mmCIF file of C-alpha atoms and ligand atoms in Angstrom:
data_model
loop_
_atom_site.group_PDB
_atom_site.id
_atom_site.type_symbol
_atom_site.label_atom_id
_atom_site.label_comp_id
_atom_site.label_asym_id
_atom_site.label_seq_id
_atom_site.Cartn_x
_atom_site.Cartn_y
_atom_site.Cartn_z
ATOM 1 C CA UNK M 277 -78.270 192.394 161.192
ATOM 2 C CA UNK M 278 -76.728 195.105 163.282
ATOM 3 C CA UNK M 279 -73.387 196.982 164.074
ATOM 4 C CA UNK M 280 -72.733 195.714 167.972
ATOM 5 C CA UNK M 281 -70.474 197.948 170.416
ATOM 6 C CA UNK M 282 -66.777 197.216 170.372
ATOM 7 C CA UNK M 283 -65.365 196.797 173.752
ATOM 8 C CA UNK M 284 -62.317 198.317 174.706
ATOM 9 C CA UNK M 285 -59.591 197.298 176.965
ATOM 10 C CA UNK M 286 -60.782 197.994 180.603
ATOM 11 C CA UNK M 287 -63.685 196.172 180.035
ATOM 12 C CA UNK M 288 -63.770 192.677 182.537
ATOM 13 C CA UNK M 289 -65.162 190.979 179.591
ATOM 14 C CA UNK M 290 -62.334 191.097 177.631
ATOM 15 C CA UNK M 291 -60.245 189.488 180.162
ATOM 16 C CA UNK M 292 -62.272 186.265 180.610
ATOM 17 C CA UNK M 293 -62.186 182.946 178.820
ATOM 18 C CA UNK M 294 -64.560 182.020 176.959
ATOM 19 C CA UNK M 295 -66.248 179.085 176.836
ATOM 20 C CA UNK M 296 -67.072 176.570 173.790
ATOM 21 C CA UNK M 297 -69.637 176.693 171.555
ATOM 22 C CA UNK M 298 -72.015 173.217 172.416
ATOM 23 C CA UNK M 299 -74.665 173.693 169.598
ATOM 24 C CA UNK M 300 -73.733 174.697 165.827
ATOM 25 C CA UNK M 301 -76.080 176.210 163.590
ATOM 26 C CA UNK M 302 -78.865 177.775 165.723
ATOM 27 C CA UNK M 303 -80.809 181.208 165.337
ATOM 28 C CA UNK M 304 -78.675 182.711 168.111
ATOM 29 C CA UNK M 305 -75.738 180.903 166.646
ATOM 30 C CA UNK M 306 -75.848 182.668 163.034
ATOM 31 C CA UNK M 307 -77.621 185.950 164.549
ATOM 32 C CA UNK M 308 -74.186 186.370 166.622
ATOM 33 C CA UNK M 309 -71.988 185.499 163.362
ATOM 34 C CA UNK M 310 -74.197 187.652 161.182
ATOM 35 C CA UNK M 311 -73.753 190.835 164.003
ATOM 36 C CA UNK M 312 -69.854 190.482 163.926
ATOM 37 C CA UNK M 313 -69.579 190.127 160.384
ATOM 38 C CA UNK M 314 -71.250 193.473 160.127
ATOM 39 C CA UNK M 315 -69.274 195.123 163.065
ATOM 40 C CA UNK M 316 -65.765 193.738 161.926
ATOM 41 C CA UNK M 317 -67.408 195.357 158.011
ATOM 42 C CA UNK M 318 -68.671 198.753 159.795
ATOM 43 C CA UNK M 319 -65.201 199.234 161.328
ATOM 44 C CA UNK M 320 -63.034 198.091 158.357
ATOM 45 C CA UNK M 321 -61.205 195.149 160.654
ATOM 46 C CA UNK M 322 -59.767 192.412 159.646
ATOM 47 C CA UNK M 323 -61.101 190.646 162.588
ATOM 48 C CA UNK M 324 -62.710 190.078 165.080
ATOM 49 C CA UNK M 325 -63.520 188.039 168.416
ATOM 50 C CA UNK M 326 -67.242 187.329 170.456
ATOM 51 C CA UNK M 327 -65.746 188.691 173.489
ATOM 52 C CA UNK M 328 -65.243 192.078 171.755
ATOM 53 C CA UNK M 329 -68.780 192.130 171.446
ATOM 54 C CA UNK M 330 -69.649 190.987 175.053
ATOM 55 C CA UNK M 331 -70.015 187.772 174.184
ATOM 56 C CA UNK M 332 -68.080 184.931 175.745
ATOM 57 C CA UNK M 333 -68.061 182.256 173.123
ATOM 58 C CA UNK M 334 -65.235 180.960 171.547
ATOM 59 C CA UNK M 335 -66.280 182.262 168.140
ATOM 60 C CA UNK M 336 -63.848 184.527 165.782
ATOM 61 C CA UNK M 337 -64.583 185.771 162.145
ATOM 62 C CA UNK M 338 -61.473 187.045 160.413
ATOM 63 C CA UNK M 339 -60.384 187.690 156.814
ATOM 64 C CA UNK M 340 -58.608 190.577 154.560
ATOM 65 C CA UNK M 341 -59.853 191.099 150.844
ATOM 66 C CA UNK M 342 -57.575 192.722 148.525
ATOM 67 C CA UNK M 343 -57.907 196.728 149.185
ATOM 68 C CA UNK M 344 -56.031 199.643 147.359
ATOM 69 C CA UNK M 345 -56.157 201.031 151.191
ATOM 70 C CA UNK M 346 -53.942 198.517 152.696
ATOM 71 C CA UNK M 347 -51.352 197.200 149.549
ATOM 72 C CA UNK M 348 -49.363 195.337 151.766
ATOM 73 C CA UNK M 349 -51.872 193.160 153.414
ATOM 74 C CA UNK M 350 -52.005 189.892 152.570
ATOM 75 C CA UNK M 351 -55.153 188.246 151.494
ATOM 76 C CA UNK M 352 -56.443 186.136 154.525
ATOM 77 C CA UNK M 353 -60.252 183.938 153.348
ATOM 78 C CA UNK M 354 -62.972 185.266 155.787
ATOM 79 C CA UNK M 355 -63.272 182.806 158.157
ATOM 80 C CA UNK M 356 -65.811 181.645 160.780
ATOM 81 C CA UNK M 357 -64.036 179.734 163.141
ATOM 82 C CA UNK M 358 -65.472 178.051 166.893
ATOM 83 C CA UNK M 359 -63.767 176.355 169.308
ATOM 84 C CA UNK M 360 -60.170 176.686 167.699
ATOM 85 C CA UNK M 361 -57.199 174.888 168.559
ATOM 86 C CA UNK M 362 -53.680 176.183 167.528
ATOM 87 C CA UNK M 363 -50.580 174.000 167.204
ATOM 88 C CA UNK M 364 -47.393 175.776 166.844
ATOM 89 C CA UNK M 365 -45.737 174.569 163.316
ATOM 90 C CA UNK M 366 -42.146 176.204 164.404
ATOM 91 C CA UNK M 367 -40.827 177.612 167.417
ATOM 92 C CA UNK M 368 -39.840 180.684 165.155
ATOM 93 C CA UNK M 369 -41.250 183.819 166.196
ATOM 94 C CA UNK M 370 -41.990 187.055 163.829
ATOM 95 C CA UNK M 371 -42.385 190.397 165.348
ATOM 96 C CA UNK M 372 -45.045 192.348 163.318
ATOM 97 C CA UNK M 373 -47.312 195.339 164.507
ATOM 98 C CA UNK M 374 -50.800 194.674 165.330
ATOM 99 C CA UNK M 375 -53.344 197.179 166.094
ATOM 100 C CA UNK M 376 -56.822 195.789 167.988
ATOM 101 C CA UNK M 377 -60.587 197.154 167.610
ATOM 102 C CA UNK M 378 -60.595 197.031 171.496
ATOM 103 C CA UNK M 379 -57.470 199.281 172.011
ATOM 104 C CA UNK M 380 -58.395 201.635 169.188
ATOM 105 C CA UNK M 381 -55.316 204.597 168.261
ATOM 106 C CA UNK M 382 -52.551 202.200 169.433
ATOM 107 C CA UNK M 383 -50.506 199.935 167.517
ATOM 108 C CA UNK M 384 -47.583 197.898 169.173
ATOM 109 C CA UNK M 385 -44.863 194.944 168.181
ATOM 110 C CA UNK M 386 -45.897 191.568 168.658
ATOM 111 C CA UNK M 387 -44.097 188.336 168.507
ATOM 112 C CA UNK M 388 -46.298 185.833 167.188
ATOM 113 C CA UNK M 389 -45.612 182.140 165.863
ATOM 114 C CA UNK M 390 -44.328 182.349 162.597
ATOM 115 C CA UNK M 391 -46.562 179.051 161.261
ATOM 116 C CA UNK M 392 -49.171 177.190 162.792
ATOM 117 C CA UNK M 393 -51.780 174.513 162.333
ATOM 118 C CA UNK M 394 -55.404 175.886 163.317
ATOM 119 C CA UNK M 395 -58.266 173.346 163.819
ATOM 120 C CA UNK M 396 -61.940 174.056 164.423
ATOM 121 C CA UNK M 397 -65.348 173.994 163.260
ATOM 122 C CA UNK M 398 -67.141 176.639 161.277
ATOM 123 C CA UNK M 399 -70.968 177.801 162.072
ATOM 124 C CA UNK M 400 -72.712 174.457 160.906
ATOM 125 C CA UNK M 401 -70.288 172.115 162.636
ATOM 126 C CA UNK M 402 -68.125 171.468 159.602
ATOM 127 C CA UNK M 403 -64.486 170.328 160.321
ATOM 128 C CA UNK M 404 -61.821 173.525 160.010
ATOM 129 C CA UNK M 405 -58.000 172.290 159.572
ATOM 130 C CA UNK M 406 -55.060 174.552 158.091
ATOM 131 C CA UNK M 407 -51.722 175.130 158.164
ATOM 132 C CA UNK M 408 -50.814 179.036 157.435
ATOM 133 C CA UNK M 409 -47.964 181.197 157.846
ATOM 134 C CA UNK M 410 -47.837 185.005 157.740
ATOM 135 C CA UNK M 411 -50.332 187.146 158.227
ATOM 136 C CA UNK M 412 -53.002 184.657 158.594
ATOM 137 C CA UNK M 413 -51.282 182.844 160.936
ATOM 138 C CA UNK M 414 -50.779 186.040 162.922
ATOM 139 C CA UNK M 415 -54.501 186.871 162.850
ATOM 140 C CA UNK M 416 -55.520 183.721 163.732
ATOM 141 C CA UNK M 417 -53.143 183.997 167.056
ATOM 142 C CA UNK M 418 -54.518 187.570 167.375
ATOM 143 C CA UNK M 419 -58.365 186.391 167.805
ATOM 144 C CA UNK M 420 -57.967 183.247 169.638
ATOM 145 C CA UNK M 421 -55.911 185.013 172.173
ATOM 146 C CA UNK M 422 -59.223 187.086 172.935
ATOM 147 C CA UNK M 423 -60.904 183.682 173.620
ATOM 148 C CA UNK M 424 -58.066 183.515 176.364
ATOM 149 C CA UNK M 425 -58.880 187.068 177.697
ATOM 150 C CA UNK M 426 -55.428 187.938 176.303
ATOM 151 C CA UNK M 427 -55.159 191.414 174.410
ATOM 152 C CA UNK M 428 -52.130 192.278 172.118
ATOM 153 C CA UNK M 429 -50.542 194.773 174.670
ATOM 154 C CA UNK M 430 -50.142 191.737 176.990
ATOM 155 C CA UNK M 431 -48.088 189.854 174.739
ATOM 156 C CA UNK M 432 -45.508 193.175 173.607
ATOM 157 C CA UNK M 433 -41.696 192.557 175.174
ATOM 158 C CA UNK M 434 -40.211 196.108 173.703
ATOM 159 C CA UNK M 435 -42.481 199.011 174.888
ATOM 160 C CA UNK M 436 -40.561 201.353 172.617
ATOM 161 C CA UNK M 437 -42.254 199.521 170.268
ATOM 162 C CA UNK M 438 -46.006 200.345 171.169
ATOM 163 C CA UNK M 439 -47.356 204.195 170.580
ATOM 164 C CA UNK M 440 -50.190 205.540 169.245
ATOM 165 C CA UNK M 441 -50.960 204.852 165.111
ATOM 166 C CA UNK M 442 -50.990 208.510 163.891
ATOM 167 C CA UNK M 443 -47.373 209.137 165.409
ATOM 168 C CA UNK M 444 -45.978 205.893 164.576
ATOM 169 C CA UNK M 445 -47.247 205.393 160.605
ATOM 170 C CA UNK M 446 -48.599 209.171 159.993
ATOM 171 C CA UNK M 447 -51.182 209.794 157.230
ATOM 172 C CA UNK M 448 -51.355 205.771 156.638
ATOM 173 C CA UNK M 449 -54.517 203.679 156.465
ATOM 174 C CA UNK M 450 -53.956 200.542 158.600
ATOM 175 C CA UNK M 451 -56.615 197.985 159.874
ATOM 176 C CA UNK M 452 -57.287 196.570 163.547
ATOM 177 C CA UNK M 453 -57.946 193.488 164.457
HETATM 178 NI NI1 LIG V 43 -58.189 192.361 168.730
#
């Protein structure tokens, strides 16, 4: 196990797509897995995508426990998710802020599907299909856009509505993604 380097925007990597995972299960596989588990642990995110770790696999781990730090967040089941495919659910949009572990300080307003349908396969090749709303649906849209090369800044359409986390929500605990 180790704590890998978070990229941060500016890096080329983060802007490329990344391509599908063609074997499930194998010691590079789970080594990978195991290394982003413990970086998205050692930085307190609530997710997080290969890319952010320089590697361009479509792989993201994501999930919120319940934390006295962060009352309002809703409680998302860590999640090991490859190749994902999203399928809108609604054309309704929800603005929410999102913060990133690759633009660290910031926080901005994102418009993000309200529900969805996310399909995949976890580390061993078993079937993922769900239909979530909320904040899961949000932070599923969050990490597959890295598998895109997309970063939350990219998707903001009110700039007011992007500043730096201390100014915006002073004093308050809030986790990146
Ligand atoms: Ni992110």
């Amino acid at each position: 196990m180790s704590i890998r380097t978070v990229l941060r925007m500016g890096d080329p990597c983060l802007l490329k797509v990344a391509d599908k995972v063609e074997k499930f299960n194998t010691p590079e596989l789970n080594m990978l897995i195991q290394d982003m588990h413990d970086t998205m642990e050692a930085e307190d995110g609530a997710g997080l995508a290969a890319p952010q770790i320089g590697v361009s696999l479509q792989v993201v781990i994501f999930g919120v426990k319940s934390n006295p730090r962060y009352p309002d967040a809703e409680e998302v089941p860590y999640t090991v998710l490859l190749n994902p495919v999203l399928t809108p659910l609604t054309q309704e949009v929800e603005q929410d802020w999102e913060g990133c572990l690759s633009v660290p300080g910031l926080r901005g307003m994102v418009p993000r599907f309200a529900r969805l349908r996310y399909r995949g396969f976890d580390q061993y090749g078993k079937p993922i299909d769900r239909s979530v709303g909320g904040f899961h649906a949000r932070v599923v849209q969050h990490e597959c856009d890295h598998l895109q090369g997309i970063l939350y800044p990219m998707r903001i359409t009110d700039f007011r509505l992007f500043g730096y986390t201390e100014v915006l929500f002073p004093g308050q605990a809030l986790m990146d993604e």
